[in-house]
mmCIF file of C-alpha atoms in Angstrom:
data_model
loop_
_atom_site.group_PDB
_atom_site.id
_atom_site.type_symbol
_atom_site.label_atom_id
_atom_site.label_comp_id
_atom_site.label_asym_id
_atom_site.label_seq_id
_atom_site.Cartn_x
_atom_site.Cartn_y
_atom_site.Cartn_z
ATOM 1 C CA ASP A 71 -6.162 0.516 19.761
ATOM 2 C CA ALA A 72 -5.708 -2.432 17.427
ATOM 3 C CA GLY A 73 -4.802 -1.565 13.894
ATOM 4 C CA VAL A 74 -5.746 -3.638 10.885
ATOM 5 C CA THR A 75 -5.580 -7.326 11.694
ATOM 6 C CA GLN A 76 -5.320 -10.093 9.144
ATOM 7 C CA SER A 77 -5.545 -13.852 9.399
ATOM 8 C CA PRO A 78 -3.928 -16.195 8.861
ATOM 9 C CA THR A 79 -0.394 -14.814 8.717
ATOM 10 C CA HIS A 80 0.885 -17.615 6.519
ATOM 11 C CA LEU A 81 -0.860 -20.157 4.329
ATOM 12 C CA ILE A 82 0.216 -22.908 1.947
ATOM 13 C CA LYS A 83 -2.248 -24.162 -0.642
ATOM 14 C CA THR A 84 -2.137 -26.506 -3.611
ATOM 15 C CA ARG A 85 -2.872 -25.422 -7.178
ATOM 16 C CA GLY A 86 -6.575 -25.553 -7.935
ATOM 17 C CA GLN A 87 -7.637 -25.122 -4.336
ATOM 18 C CA GLN A 88 -9.616 -22.227 -2.917
ATOM 19 C CA VAL A 89 -8.548 -19.884 -0.137
ATOM 20 C CA THR A 90 -10.223 -17.332 2.132
ATOM 21 C CA LEU A 91 -8.291 -14.549 3.807
ATOM 22 C CA ARG A 92 -9.747 -12.399 6.565
ATOM 23 C CA CYS A 93 -9.352 -8.802 7.629
ATOM 24 C CA SER A 94 -10.592 -6.721 10.535
ATOM 25 C CA PRO A 95 -10.256 -3.002 9.874
ATOM 26 C CA LYS A 96 -8.914 -0.478 12.313
ATOM 27 C CA SER A 97 -11.489 0.694 14.834
ATOM 28 C CA GLY A 98 -13.603 3.470 13.332
ATOM 29 C CA HIS A 99 -12.737 2.552 9.750
ATOM 30 C CA ASP A 100 -15.503 1.527 7.349
ATOM 31 C CA THR A 101 -13.737 1.111 4.009
ATOM 32 C CA VAL A 102 -11.552 -1.869 3.244
ATOM 33 C CA SER A 103 -9.243 -2.437 0.294
ATOM 34 C CA TRP A 104 -7.261 -5.503 -0.656
ATOM 35 C CA TYR A 105 -3.874 -5.501 -2.343
ATOM 36 C CA GLN A 106 -1.632 -8.195 -3.747
ATOM 37 C CA GLN A 107 2.102 -7.740 -3.331
ATOM 38 C CA ALA A 108 4.395 -10.013 -5.283
ATOM 39 C CA LEU A 109 7.958 -10.417 -4.057
ATOM 40 C CA GLY A 110 10.015 -7.331 -4.864
ATOM 41 C CA GLN A 111 7.032 -5.393 -6.174
ATOM 42 C CA GLY A 112 4.730 -2.703 -4.925
ATOM 43 C CA PRO A 113 1.207 -3.591 -3.812
ATOM 44 C CA GLN A 114 -1.360 -3.961 -6.589
ATOM 45 C CA PHE A 115 -4.974 -2.981 -5.958
ATOM 46 C CA ILE A 116 -7.495 -5.836 -6.076
ATOM 47 C CA PHE A 117 -10.747 -4.257 -4.894
ATOM 48 C CA GLN A 118 -12.359 -1.985 -2.343
ATOM 49 C CA TYR A 119 -15.427 -2.527 -0.176
ATOM 50 C CA TYR A 120 -17.661 0.061 1.404
ATOM 51 C CA GLU A 121 -21.118 -0.443 2.874
ATOM 52 C CA GLU A 122 -20.842 -4.162 2.108
ATOM 53 C CA GLU A 123 -20.496 -3.579 -1.620
ATOM 54 C CA GLU A 124 -17.562 -3.786 -3.989
ATOM 55 C CA ARG A 125 -16.988 -0.183 -5.045
ATOM 56 C CA GLN A 126 -13.856 -0.369 -7.158
ATOM 57 C CA ARG A 127 -11.900 -3.183 -8.720
ATOM 58 C CA GLY A 128 -8.428 -3.517 -10.123
ATOM 59 C CA ASN A 129 -7.245 -5.666 -12.991
ATOM 60 C CA PHE A 130 -7.772 -9.043 -11.379
ATOM 61 C CA PRO A 131 -9.773 -11.997 -12.736
ATOM 62 C CA ASP A 132 -13.124 -13.094 -11.382
ATOM 63 C CA ARG A 133 -11.353 -15.832 -9.429
ATOM 64 C CA PHE A 134 -10.747 -13.082 -6.907
ATOM 65 C CA SER A 135 -13.855 -12.168 -4.971
ATOM 66 C CA GLY A 136 -14.623 -10.592 -1.677
ATOM 67 C CA HIS A 137 -17.145 -9.717 0.914
ATOM 68 C CA GLN A 138 -17.657 -7.098 3.583
ATOM 69 C CA PHE A 139 -19.715 -7.788 6.667
ATOM 70 C CA PRO A 140 -21.916 -5.400 8.667
ATOM 71 C CA ASN A 141 -19.131 -4.997 11.235
ATOM 72 C CA TYR A 142 -16.870 -3.766 8.375
ATOM 73 C CA SER A 143 -14.638 -6.825 8.434
ATOM 74 C CA SER A 144 -13.845 -8.336 5.086
ATOM 75 C CA GLU A 145 -12.855 -11.535 3.334
ATOM 76 C CA LEU A 146 -10.866 -12.130 0.186
ATOM 77 C CA ASN A 147 -11.580 -15.365 -1.670
ATOM 78 C CA VAL A 148 -9.447 -16.791 -4.427
ATOM 79 C CA ASN A 149 -10.662 -19.792 -6.427
ATOM 80 C CA ALA A 150 -8.730 -22.189 -8.636
ATOM 81 C CA LEU A 151 -5.389 -21.100 -7.233
ATOM 82 C CA LEU A 152 -2.455 -20.720 -9.596
ATOM 83 C CA LEU A 153 1.236 -20.727 -8.753
ATOM 84 C CA GLY A 154 1.274 -17.057 -9.723
ATOM 85 C CA ASP A 155 -1.161 -16.238 -6.938
ATOM 86 C CA SER A 156 1.662 -16.725 -4.448
ATOM 87 C CA ALA A 157 2.105 -13.320 -2.836
ATOM 88 C CA LEU A 158 1.588 -11.207 0.246
ATOM 89 C CA TYR A 159 -2.046 -10.160 0.466
ATOM 90 C CA LEU A 160 -2.550 -6.865 2.248
ATOM 91 C CA CYS A 161 -5.701 -5.440 3.692
ATOM 92 C CA ALA A 162 -5.976 -1.689 4.189
ATOM 93 C CA SER A 163 -8.711 0.328 5.850
ATOM 94 C CA ARG A 164 -9.726 3.941 6.156
ATOM 95 C CA GLN A 165 -12.582 5.968 7.549
ATOM 96 C CA GLY A 166 -15.083 7.422 5.115
ATOM 97 C CA GLY A 167 -13.716 10.341 3.170
ATOM 98 C CA ASN A 168 -10.264 10.302 4.706
ATOM 99 C CA TYR A 169 -7.542 9.795 2.152
ATOM 100 C CA GLY A 170 -4.995 7.757 4.047
ATOM 101 C CA TYR A 171 -5.096 3.989 4.415
ATOM 102 C CA THR A 172 -3.795 1.923 7.309
ATOM 103 C CA PHE A 173 -2.358 -1.416 6.269
ATOM 104 C CA GLY A 174 -2.284 -4.729 8.042
ATOM 105 C CA SER A 175 0.776 -6.974 8.129
ATOM 106 C CA GLY A 176 -0.628 -9.195 5.431
ATOM 107 C CA THR A 177 -1.174 -12.875 4.744
ATOM 108 C CA ARG A 178 1.664 -14.676 2.998
ATOM 109 C CA LEU A 179 0.065 -17.139 0.558
ATOM 110 C CA THR A 180 2.199 -19.809 -1.049
ATOM 111 C CA VAL A 181 0.692 -21.940 -3.805
ATOM 112 C CA VAL A 182 2.522 -25.196 -4.530
ATOM 113 C CA GLY B 192 -2.048 2.612 -17.684
ATOM 114 C CA GLU B 193 -1.009 5.262 -15.261
ATOM 115 C CA SER B 194 1.821 4.300 -12.971
ATOM 116 C CA VAL B 195 4.069 5.572 -10.250
ATOM 117 C CA GLY B 196 7.716 4.645 -10.476
ATOM 118 C CA LEU B 197 10.957 5.121 -8.640
ATOM 119 C CA HIS B 198 14.334 6.195 -10.012
ATOM 120 C CA LEU B 199 16.577 4.170 -7.702
ATOM 121 C CA PRO B 200 15.851 0.605 -6.683
ATOM 122 C CA THR B 201 18.467 0.591 -3.882
ATOM 123 C CA LEU B 202 20.076 3.258 -1.741
ATOM 124 C CA SER B 203 22.862 2.833 0.805
ATOM 125 C CA VAL B 204 23.642 5.655 3.236
ATOM 126 C CA GLN B 205 25.868 6.128 6.250
ATOM 127 C CA GLU B 206 24.192 6.414 9.603
ATOM 128 C CA GLY B 207 23.676 10.066 10.415
ATOM 129 C CA ASP B 208 23.599 11.194 6.798
ATOM 130 C CA ASN B 209 20.504 12.477 5.047
ATOM 131 C CA SER B 210 18.649 10.203 2.622
ATOM 132 C CA ILE B 211 16.711 11.239 -0.442
ATOM 133 C CA ILE B 212 14.364 8.820 -2.156
ATOM 134 C CA ASN B 213 12.832 9.877 -5.450
ATOM 135 C CA CYS B 214 9.628 8.998 -7.239
ATOM 136 C CA ALA B 215 8.141 9.919 -10.606
ATOM 137 C CA TYR B 216 4.452 9.782 -11.337
ATOM 138 C CA SER B 217 2.724 9.873 -14.691
ATOM 139 C CA ASN B 218 -0.911 10.652 -13.877
ATOM 140 C CA SER B 219 -1.240 14.426 -14.043
ATOM 141 C CA ALA B 220 -4.656 14.128 -12.401
ATOM 142 C CA SER B 221 -3.150 12.708 -9.222
ATOM 143 C CA ASP B 222 -3.553 15.107 -6.359
ATOM 144 C CA TYR B 223 -2.668 13.064 -3.314
ATOM 145 C CA PHE B 224 0.621 11.335 -2.610
ATOM 146 C CA ILE B 225 1.787 9.140 0.227
ATOM 147 C CA TRP B 226 5.084 7.658 1.314
ATOM 148 C CA TYR B 227 5.030 4.278 3.005
ATOM 149 C CA LYS B 228 7.787 2.364 4.766
ATOM 150 C CA GLN B 229 7.724 -1.416 4.656
ATOM 151 C CA GLU B 230 9.936 -3.519 6.866
ATOM 152 C CA SER B 231 10.515 -7.172 6.217
ATOM 153 C CA GLY B 232 7.459 -9.270 7.058
ATOM 154 C CA LYS B 233 5.276 -6.267 7.763
ATOM 155 C CA GLY B 234 2.694 -4.250 5.927
ATOM 156 C CA PRO B 235 3.335 -0.724 4.619
ATOM 157 C CA GLN B 236 3.505 1.880 7.354
ATOM 158 C CA PHE B 237 2.378 5.453 6.694
ATOM 159 C CA ILE B 238 5.192 7.998 6.833
ATOM 160 C CA ILE B 239 3.890 11.237 5.393
ATOM 161 C CA ASP B 240 1.468 12.483 2.785
ATOM 162 C CA ILE B 241 1.016 15.578 0.685
ATOM 163 C CA ARG B 242 -1.728 17.058 -1.441
ATOM 164 C CA SER B 243 -1.145 18.750 -4.753
ATOM 165 C CA ASN B 244 -1.917 22.208 -3.385
ATOM 166 C CA MET B 245 1.355 22.005 -1.438
ATOM 167 C CA ASP B 246 4.996 21.821 -2.523
ATOM 168 C CA LYS B 247 6.509 20.730 0.741
ATOM 169 C CA ARG B 248 5.443 19.086 3.945
ATOM 170 C CA GLN B 249 7.515 18.246 6.968
ATOM 171 C CA GLY B 250 7.186 15.625 9.627
ATOM 172 C CA GLN B 251 9.476 14.325 12.281
ATOM 173 C CA ARG B 252 12.847 13.877 10.504
ATOM 174 C CA VAL B 253 11.056 13.501 7.164
ATOM 175 C CA THR B 254 10.181 15.961 4.438
ATOM 176 C CA VAL B 255 8.213 15.339 1.277
ATOM 177 C CA LEU B 256 8.705 17.586 -1.736
ATOM 178 C CA LEU B 257 6.302 17.694 -4.645
ATOM 179 C CA ASN B 258 7.181 19.145 -8.033
ATOM 180 C CA LYS B 259 4.044 19.071 -10.143
ATOM 181 C CA THR B 260 5.758 20.603 -13.137
ATOM 182 C CA VAL B 261 7.942 17.560 -13.674
ATOM 183 C CA LYS B 262 5.683 15.121 -11.806
ATOM 184 C CA HIS B 263 8.292 14.308 -9.234
ATOM 185 C CA LEU B 264 8.055 13.422 -5.587
ATOM 186 C CA SER B 265 10.852 12.976 -3.087
ATOM 187 C CA LEU B 266 11.221 11.830 0.495
ATOM 188 C CA GLN B 267 14.017 13.254 2.569
ATOM 189 C CA ILE B 268 15.041 11.556 5.797
ATOM 190 C CA ALA B 269 17.276 13.572 8.084
ATOM 191 C CA ALA B 270 19.975 11.945 10.210
ATOM 192 C CA THR B 271 19.235 8.481 8.886
ATOM 193 C CA GLN B 272 19.220 5.768 11.532
ATOM 194 C CA PRO B 273 19.588 1.967 11.300
ATOM 195 C CA GLY B 274 15.878 1.676 12.078
ATOM 196 C CA ASP B 275 15.158 3.510 8.832
ATOM 197 C CA SER B 276 16.378 0.517 6.836
ATOM 198 C CA ALA B 277 13.365 -0.706 4.879
ATOM 199 C CA VAL B 278 11.697 -0.520 1.478
ATOM 200 C CA TYR B 279 10.044 2.800 0.760
ATOM 201 C CA PHE B 280 7.083 3.170 -1.578
ATOM 202 C CA CYS B 281 5.431 6.234 -2.967
ATOM 203 C CA ALA B 282 1.770 5.956 -3.890
ATOM 204 C CA GLU B 283 -0.660 8.275 -5.594
ATOM 205 C CA SER B 284 -4.374 8.781 -5.841
ATOM 206 C CA HIS B 285 -6.861 11.165 -7.399
ATOM 207 C CA SER B 286 -9.040 13.044 -4.941
ATOM 208 C CA GLY B 287 -8.545 10.226 -2.503
ATOM 209 C CA ASN B 288 -11.274 8.301 -4.282
ATOM 210 C CA THR B 289 -9.211 6.267 -6.678
ATOM 211 C CA PRO B 290 -7.201 3.333 -5.383
ATOM 212 C CA LEU B 291 -3.644 3.962 -4.312
ATOM 213 C CA VAL B 292 -1.205 3.202 -7.118
ATOM 214 C CA PHE B 293 2.166 2.103 -5.802
ATOM 215 C CA GLY B 294 5.578 2.187 -7.363
ATOM 216 C CA LYS B 295 8.040 -0.682 -7.197
ATOM 217 C CA GLY B 296 9.866 0.600 -4.137
ATOM 218 C CA THR B 297 13.351 1.674 -3.082
ATOM 219 C CA ARG B 298 15.341 -0.335 -0.582
ATOM 220 C CA LEU B 299 17.162 1.887 1.884
ATOM 221 C CA SER B 300 20.143 0.332 3.660
ATOM 222 C CA VAL B 301 21.737 2.256 6.507
ATOM 223 C CA ILE B 302 25.390 1.519 7.129
ATOM 224 C CA ALA B 303 26.359 1.838 10.776
#
């Protein structure tokens, strides 16, 4: 049983560019959350998707947007990239009312 | 805002010894707590969780203790092994519906 899969694993972008990160949740999971993890820090919540709608959002600017598809997979889009957006982006999924999240291995984004 | 923090940023232990990693939380409304292990280049991996109606929960070689009076959480690892070397995060949530809030993490180094 595949867990949470994310693509790509690594990405290098230039300031001002746009990026799209992808996530496939664990089989049976319908809720997807995205986190940003800066080097040496704990993950910070970006937003959560359920039933194709953004349900909760953390303290991130509108440059960060997302989408959830009918098959529960999700995308994270970041526009007008800044150097400070360099981080590990983690996708986590869970099933319905269950409390625990399963995390993917993340996408390492480097903005130069 | 509310936050979850850790007392010790690094911890070195001898192989075979017991490890104790501590965590303080500030949101008194939090009722669900999780410990995650994160190895280099990987996403957080679930270790054990506990709800606020419990004081202690045991898993395989791990025990989580919750002291709601002083808002303190600890993870005990018995007979620490080299494979336990990683960064450990505690995270909290309210009723499982609010996003997980992570602390900064503690790096555990096991000395063989």
